[in-house]
mmCIF file of C-alpha atoms in Angstrom:
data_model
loop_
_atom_site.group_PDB
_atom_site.id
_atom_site.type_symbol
_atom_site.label_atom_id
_atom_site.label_comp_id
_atom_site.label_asym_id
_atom_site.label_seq_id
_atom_site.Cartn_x
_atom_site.Cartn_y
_atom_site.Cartn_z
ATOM 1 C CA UNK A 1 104.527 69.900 23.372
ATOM 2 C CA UNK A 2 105.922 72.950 24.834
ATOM 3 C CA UNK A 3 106.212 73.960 28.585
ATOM 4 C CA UNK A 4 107.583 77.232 29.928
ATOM 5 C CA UNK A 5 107.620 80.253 32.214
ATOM 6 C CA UNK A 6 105.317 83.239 31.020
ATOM 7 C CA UNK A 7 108.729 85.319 32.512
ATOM 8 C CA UNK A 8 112.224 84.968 32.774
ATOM 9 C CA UNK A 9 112.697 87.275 35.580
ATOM 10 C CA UNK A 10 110.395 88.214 38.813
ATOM 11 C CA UNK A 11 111.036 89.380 41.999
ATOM 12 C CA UNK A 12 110.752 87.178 45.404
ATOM 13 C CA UNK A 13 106.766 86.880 46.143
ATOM 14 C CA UNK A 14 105.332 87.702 42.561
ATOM 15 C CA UNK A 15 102.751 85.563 40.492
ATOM 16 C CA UNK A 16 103.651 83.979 37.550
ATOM 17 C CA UNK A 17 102.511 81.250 35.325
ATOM 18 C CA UNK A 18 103.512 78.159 33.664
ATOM 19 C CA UNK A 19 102.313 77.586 30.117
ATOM 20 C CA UNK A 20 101.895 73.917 29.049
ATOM 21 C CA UNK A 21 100.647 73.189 25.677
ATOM 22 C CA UNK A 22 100.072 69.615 23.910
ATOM 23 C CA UNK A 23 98.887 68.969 20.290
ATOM 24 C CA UNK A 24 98.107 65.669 18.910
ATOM 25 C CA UNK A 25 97.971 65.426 15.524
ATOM 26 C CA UNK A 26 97.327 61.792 15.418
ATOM 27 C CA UNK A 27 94.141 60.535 13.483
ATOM 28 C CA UNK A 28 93.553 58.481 17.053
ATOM 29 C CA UNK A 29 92.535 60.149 20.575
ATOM 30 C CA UNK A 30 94.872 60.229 23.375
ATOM 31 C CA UNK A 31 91.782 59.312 26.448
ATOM 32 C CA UNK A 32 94.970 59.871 29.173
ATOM 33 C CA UNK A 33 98.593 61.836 29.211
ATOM 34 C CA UNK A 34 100.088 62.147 32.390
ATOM 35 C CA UNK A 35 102.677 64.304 32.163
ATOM 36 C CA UNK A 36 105.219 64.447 34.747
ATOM 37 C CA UNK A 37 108.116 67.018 35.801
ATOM 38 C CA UNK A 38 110.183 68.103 38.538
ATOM 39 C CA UNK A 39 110.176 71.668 39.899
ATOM 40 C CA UNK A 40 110.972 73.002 42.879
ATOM 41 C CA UNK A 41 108.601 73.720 45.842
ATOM 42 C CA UNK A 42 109.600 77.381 46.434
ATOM 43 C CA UNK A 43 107.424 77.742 43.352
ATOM 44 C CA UNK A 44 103.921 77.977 45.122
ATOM 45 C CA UNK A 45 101.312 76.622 42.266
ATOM 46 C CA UNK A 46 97.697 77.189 44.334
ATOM 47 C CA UNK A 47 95.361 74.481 44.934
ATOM 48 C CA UNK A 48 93.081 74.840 42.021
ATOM 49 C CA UNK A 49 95.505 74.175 39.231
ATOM 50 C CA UNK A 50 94.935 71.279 38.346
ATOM 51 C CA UNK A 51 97.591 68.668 39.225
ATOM 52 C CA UNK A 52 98.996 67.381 42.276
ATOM 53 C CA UNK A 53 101.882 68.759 43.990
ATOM 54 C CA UNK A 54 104.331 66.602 45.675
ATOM 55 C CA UNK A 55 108.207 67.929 46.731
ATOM 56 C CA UNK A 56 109.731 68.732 43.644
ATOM 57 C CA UNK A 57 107.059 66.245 41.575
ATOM 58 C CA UNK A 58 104.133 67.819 39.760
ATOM 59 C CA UNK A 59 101.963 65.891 37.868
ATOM 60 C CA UNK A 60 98.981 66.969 35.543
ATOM 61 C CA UNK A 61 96.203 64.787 33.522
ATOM 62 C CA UNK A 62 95.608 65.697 29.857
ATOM 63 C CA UNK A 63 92.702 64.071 27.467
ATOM 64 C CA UNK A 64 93.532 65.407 23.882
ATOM 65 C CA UNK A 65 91.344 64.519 21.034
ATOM 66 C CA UNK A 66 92.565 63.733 17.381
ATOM 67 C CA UNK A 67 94.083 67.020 15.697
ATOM 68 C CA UNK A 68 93.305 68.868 18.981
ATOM 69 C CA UNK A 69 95.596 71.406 20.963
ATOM 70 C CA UNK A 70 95.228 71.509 24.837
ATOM 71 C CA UNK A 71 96.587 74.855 26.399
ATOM 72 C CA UNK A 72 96.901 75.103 30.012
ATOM 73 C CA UNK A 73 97.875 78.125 32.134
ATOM 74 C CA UNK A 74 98.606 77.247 35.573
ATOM 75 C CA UNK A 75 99.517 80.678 38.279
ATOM 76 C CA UNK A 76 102.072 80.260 41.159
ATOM 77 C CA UNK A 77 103.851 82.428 43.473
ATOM 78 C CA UNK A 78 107.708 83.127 43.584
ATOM 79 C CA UNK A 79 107.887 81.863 47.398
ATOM 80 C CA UNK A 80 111.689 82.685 47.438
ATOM 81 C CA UNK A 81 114.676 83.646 45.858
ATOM 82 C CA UNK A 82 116.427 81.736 43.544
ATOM 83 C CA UNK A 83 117.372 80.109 39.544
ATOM 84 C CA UNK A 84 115.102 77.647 38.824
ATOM 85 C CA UNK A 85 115.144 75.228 35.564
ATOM 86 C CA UNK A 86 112.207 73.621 33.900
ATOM 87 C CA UNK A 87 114.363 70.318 31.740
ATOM 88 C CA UNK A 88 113.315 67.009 31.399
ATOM 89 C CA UNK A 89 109.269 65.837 31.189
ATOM 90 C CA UNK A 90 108.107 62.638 31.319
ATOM 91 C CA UNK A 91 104.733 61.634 29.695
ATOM 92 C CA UNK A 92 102.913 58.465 30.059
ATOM 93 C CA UNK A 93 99.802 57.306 27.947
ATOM 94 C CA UNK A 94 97.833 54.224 26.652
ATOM 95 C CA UNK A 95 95.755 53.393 23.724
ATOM 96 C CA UNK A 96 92.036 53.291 23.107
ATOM 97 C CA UNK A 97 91.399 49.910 24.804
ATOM 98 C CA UNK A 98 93.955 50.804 27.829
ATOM 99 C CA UNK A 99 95.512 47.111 27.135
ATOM 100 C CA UNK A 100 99.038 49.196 27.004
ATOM 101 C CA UNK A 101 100.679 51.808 28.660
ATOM 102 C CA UNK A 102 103.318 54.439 26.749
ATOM 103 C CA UNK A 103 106.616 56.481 28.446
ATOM 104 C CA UNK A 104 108.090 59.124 26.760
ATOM 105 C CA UNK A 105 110.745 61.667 27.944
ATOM 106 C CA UNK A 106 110.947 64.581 26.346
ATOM 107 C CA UNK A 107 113.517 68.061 26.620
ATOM 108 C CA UNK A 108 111.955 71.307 28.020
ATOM 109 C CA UNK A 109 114.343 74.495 27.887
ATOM 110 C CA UNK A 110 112.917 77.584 30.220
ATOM 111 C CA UNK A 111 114.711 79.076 33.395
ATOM 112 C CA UNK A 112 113.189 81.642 35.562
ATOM 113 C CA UNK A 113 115.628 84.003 38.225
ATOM 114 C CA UNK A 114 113.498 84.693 40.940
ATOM 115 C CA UNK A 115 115.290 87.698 42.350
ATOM 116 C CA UNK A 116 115.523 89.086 45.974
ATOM 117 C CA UNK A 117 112.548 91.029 47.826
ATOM 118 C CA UNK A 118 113.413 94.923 48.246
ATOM 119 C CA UNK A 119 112.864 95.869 51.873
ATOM 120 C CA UNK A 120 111.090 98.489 51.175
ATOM 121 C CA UNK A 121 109.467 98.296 54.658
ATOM 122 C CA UNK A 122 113.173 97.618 56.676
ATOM 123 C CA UNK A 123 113.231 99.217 59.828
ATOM 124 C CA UNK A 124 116.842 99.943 59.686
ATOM 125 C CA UNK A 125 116.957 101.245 56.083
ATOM 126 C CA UNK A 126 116.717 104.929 56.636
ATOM 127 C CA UNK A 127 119.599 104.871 58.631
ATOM 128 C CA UNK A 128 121.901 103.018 56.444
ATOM 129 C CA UNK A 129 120.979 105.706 54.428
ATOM 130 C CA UNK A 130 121.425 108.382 56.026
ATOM 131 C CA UNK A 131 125.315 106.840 56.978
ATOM 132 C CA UNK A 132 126.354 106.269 53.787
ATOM 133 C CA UNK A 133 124.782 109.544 52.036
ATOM 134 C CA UNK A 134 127.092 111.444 54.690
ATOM 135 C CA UNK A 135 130.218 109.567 53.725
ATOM 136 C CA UNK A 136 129.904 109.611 50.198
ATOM 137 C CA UNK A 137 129.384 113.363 50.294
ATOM 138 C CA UNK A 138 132.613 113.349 52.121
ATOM 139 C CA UNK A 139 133.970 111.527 49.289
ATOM 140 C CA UNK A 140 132.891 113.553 47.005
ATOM 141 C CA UNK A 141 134.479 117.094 48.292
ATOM 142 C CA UNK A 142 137.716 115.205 48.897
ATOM 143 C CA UNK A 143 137.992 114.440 45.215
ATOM 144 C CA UNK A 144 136.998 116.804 43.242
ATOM 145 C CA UNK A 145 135.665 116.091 39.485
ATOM 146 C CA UNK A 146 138.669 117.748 37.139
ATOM 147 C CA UNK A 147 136.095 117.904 34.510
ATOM 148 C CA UNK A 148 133.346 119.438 36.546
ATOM 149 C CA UNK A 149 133.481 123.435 35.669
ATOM 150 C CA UNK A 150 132.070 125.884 38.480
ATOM 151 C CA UNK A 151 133.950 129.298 38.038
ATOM 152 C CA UNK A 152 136.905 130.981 38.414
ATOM 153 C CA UNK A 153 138.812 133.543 41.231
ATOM 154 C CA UNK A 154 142.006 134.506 42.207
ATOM 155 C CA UNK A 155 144.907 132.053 42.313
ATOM 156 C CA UNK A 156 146.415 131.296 46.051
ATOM 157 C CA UNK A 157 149.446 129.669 47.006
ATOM 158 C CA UNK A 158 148.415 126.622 47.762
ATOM 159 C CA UNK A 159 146.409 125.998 44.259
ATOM 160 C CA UNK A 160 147.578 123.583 42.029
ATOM 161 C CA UNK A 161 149.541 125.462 38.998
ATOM 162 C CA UNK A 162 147.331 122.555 36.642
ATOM 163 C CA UNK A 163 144.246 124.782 37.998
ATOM 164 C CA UNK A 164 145.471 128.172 36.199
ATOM 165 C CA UNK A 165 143.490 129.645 33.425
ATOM 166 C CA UNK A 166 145.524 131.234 31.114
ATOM 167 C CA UNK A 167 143.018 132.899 29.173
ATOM 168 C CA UNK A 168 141.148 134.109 32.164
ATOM 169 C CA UNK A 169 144.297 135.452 33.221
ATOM 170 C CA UNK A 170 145.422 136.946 30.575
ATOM 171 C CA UNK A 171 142.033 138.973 30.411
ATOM 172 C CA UNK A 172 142.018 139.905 34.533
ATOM 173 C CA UNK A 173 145.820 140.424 34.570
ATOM 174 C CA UNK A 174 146.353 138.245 37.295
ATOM 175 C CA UNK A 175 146.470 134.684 38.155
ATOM 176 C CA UNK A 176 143.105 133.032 37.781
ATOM 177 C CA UNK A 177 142.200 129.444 38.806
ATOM 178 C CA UNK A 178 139.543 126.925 37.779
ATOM 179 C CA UNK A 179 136.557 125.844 40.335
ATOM 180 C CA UNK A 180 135.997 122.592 40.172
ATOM 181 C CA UNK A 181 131.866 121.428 41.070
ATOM 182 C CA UNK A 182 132.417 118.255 44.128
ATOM 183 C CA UNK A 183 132.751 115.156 41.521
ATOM 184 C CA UNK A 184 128.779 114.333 40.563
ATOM 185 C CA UNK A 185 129.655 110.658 40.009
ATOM 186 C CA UNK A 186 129.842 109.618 43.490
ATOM 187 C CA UNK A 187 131.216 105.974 43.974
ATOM 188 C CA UNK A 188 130.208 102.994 46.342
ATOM 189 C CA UNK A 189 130.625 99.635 46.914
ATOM 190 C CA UNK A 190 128.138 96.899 47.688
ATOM 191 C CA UNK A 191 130.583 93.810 49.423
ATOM 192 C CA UNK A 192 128.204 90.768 50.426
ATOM 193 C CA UNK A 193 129.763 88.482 52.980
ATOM 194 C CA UNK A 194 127.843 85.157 52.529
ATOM 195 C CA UNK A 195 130.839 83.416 55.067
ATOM 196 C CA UNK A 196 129.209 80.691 57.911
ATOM 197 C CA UNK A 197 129.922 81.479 61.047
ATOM 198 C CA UNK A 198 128.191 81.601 64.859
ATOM 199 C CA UNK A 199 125.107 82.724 64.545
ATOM 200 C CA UNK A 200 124.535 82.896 60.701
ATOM 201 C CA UNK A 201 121.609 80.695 59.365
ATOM 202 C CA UNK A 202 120.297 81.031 55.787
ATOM 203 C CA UNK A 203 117.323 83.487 56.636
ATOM 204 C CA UNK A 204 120.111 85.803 57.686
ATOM 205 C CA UNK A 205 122.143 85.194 54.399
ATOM 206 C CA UNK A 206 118.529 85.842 52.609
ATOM 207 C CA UNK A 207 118.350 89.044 54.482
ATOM 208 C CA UNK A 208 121.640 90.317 53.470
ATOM 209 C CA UNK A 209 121.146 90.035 49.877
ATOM 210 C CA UNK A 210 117.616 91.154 49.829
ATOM 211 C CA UNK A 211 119.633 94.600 51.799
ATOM 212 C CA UNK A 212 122.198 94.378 49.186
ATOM 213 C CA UNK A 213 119.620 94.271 46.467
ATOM 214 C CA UNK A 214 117.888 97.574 48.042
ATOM 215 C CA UNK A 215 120.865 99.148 48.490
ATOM 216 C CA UNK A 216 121.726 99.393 44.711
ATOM 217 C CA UNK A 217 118.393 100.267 44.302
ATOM 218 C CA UNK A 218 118.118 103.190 45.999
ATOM 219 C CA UNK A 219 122.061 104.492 44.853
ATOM 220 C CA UNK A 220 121.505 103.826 41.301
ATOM 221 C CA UNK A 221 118.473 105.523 40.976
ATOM 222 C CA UNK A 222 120.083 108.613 42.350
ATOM 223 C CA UNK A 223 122.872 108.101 39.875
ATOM 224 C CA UNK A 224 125.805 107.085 42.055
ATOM 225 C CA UNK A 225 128.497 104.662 40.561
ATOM 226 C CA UNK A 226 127.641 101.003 42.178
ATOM 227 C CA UNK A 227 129.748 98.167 42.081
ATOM 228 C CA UNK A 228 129.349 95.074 43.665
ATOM 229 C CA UNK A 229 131.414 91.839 44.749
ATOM 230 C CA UNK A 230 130.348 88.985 46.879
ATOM 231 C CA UNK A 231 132.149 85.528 48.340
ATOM 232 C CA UNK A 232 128.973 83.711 47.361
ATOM 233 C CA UNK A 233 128.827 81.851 44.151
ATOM 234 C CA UNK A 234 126.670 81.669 41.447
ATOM 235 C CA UNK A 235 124.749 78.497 40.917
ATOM 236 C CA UNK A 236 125.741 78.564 36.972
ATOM 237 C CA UNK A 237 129.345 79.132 36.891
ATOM 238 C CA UNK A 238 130.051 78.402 40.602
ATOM 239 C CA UNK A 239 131.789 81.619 40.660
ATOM 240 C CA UNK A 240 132.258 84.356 42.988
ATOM 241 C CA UNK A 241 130.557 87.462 41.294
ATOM 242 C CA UNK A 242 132.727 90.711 40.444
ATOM 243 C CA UNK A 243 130.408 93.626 39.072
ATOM 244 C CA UNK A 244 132.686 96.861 37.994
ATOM 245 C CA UNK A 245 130.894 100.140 39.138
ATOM 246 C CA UNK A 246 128.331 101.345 36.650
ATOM 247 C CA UNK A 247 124.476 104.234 37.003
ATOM 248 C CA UNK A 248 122.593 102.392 34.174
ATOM 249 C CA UNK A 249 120.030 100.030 34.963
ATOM 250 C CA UNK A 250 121.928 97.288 33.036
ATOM 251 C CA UNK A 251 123.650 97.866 35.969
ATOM 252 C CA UNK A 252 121.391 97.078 38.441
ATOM 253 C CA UNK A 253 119.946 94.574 35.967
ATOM 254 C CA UNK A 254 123.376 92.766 36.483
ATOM 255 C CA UNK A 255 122.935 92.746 40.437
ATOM 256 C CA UNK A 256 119.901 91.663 40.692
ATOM 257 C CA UNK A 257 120.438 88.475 38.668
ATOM 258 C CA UNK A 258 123.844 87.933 40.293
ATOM 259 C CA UNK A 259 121.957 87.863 43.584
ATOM 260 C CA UNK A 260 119.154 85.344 42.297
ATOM 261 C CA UNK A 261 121.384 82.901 41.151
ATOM 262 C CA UNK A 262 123.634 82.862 44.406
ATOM 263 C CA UNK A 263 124.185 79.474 45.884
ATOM 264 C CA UNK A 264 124.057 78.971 49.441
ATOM 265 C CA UNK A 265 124.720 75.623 49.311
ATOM 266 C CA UNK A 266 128.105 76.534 48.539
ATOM 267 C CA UNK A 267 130.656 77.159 51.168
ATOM 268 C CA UNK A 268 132.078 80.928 50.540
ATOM 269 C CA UNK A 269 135.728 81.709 51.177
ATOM 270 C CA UNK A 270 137.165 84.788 53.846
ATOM 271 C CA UNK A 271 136.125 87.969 53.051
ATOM 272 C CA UNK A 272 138.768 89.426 54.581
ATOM 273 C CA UNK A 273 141.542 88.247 52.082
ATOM 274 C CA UNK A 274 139.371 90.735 49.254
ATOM 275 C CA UNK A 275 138.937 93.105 52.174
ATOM 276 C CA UNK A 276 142.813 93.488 52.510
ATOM 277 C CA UNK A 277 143.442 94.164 48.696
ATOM 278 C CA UNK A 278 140.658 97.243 48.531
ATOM 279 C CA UNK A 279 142.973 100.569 48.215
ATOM 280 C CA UNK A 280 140.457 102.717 46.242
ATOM 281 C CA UNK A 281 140.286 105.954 48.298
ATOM 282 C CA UNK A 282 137.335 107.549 46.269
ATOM 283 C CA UNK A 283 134.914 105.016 46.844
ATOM 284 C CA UNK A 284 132.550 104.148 49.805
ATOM 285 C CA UNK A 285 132.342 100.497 50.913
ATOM 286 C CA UNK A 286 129.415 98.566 52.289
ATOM 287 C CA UNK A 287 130.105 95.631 53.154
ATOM 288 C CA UNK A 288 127.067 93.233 54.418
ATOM 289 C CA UNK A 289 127.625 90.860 56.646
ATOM 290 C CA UNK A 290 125.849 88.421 59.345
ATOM 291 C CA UNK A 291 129.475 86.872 60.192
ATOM 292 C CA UNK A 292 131.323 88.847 62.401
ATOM 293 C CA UNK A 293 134.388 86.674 62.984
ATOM 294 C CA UNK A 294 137.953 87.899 64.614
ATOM 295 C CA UNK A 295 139.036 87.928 61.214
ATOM 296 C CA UNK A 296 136.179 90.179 59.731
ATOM 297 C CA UNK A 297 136.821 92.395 62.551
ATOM 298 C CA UNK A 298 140.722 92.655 61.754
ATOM 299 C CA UNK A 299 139.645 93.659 58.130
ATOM 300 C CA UNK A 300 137.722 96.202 58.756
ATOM 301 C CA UNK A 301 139.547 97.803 61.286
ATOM 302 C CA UNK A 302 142.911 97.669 59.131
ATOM 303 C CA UNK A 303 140.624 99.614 55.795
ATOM 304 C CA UNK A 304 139.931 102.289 58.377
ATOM 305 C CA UNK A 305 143.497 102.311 59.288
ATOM 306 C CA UNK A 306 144.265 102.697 55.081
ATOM 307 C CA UNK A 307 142.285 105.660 55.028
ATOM 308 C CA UNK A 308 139.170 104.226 53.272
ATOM 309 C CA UNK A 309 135.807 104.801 53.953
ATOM 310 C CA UNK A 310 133.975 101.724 54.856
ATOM 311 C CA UNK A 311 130.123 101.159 56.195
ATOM 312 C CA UNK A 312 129.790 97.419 57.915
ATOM 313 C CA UNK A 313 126.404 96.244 58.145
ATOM 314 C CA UNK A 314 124.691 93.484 59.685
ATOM 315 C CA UNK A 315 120.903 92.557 58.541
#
């Protein structure tokens, strides 16, 4: 017998299927097999396939014939978010003359991360955008990339002596300097703030990591560094989730299973205690949030006040 996802991985409101196949290889029929296993209702089978749905119960009705294999596919939709386990199946059967009736539980081993819908079609997007593309720019000609050759001209005072060119100088006879290119490898940020507070519900908290998800999306693709950290913890480890900066798509790989296994049944700490240890002055920070607490307020007020550059966001 062997049950399973045809994917590991699939974004919020995609189709997949679940692949059951049973083989007897008995000399005698099997005229019934009800097999039974739990599985959660945000996994939308439709009505056609072929077994009843009940809360987390689904139930289907085999009849396998001797030496016969029975292969089922059965389509659903990824209704929302979230890690989701196919484990234990029970199977119930009788023999020919239905005089007795058969339990069996058996093992099944296939997960599935359902992870968070982009919002490509969010209102408010282009001008999160448009925010943090103008402060990381500003970033970005603040520090400039050491290793980033432009050119070279005349040395002035106030130029670092590490910025002379010797050889170029010894050539012009005269001081010549180094031009360094703004640094290319521009660096933000994603903070997710899944705290309660007034206000928050869970379609909120949904909303702030399907923005979190699109956010890395968009900044990865155009080859910034992303890193992300979030309060919320993963359903696995129970965990809060600390992703160092990184422009590959393992990177965003990373995030978007960190985000589909997040918890919100869990109770998240303050954000503000990680908001008070951030001193990196060369990267951007978002930080999404639907809380906006005294405390939230304090800690975002007092990164200003350290000289970083910080984006809060509310979905």
């Amino acid at each position: 017998m062997d049950f399973r996802f045809s994917g590991k991985e699939a974004f919020e409101g995609e189709g997949l299927s679940l692949y059951s196949e049973i083989v007897n290889k008995k000399p005698l029929p099997l005229p019934w097999l009800m097999v039974e296993y739990q599985l959660s209702a945000n996994l939308i089978f439709s009505g056609d396939s072929g077994f009843e749905v009940g809360e987390t119960m689904k139930t289907g009705l085999f009849s396998v014939l001797m030496y016969r294999r029975v292969r089922r596919k059965l389509p659903f939709t990824c209704g929302k978010r979230g890690f989701y386990r196919l484990r234990r199946i029970r199977l119930s059967g009788s023999n020919l003359l239905h005089t007795q009736t058969y339990h069996k539980y058996m093992q099944c081993l296939s997960d599935l991360t359902v992870f968070p819908r982009l919002l490509t079609d969010y209102e408010e997007f282009p001008l999160i955008i448009n925010n943090l593309d103008a402060m990381l720019l500003v970033r970005s000609l603040i520090n400039p990339d050491p290793f980033t050759f432009r050119g070279l001209r005349e040395y002035t005072p106030t130029d670092p002596l590490r910025n002379i060119n010797f050889k170029a100088t010894a050539i012009a006879q005269q001081l010549m300097v180094n031009i360094h290119a703004p640094t290319s490898s521009k660096q933000l940020e994603i903070i997710l703030n899944l705290e309660h507070g007034d206000g928050c519900s869970d379609e909120l908290f949904e909303q702030s990591i399907r923005l979190a998800a699109t956010v890395a999306n968009h900044y990865i693709s155009e080859d910034v560094l992303v890193g992300f950290y979030t309060n919320g913890r993963d359903v696995l480890t129970g965990e809060n989730a600390r992703i160092p900066g990184g422009t590959e798509s393992a990177q965003l790989y990373a995030i978007y299973q960190t985000l589909g296994r997040l918890g919100l049944a869990y109770k998240p700490g303050h954000i503000s205690g990680y908001l008070d240890t951030l001193t990196d002055t060369r990267s951007v920070y978002v930080v999404i949030s639907a809380y906006r607490g005294e405390d939230f307020v304090t800690a975002i007020g007092e990164m200003e006040a350290r000289g970083l550059s910080v984006s809060a966001v509310r979905p």
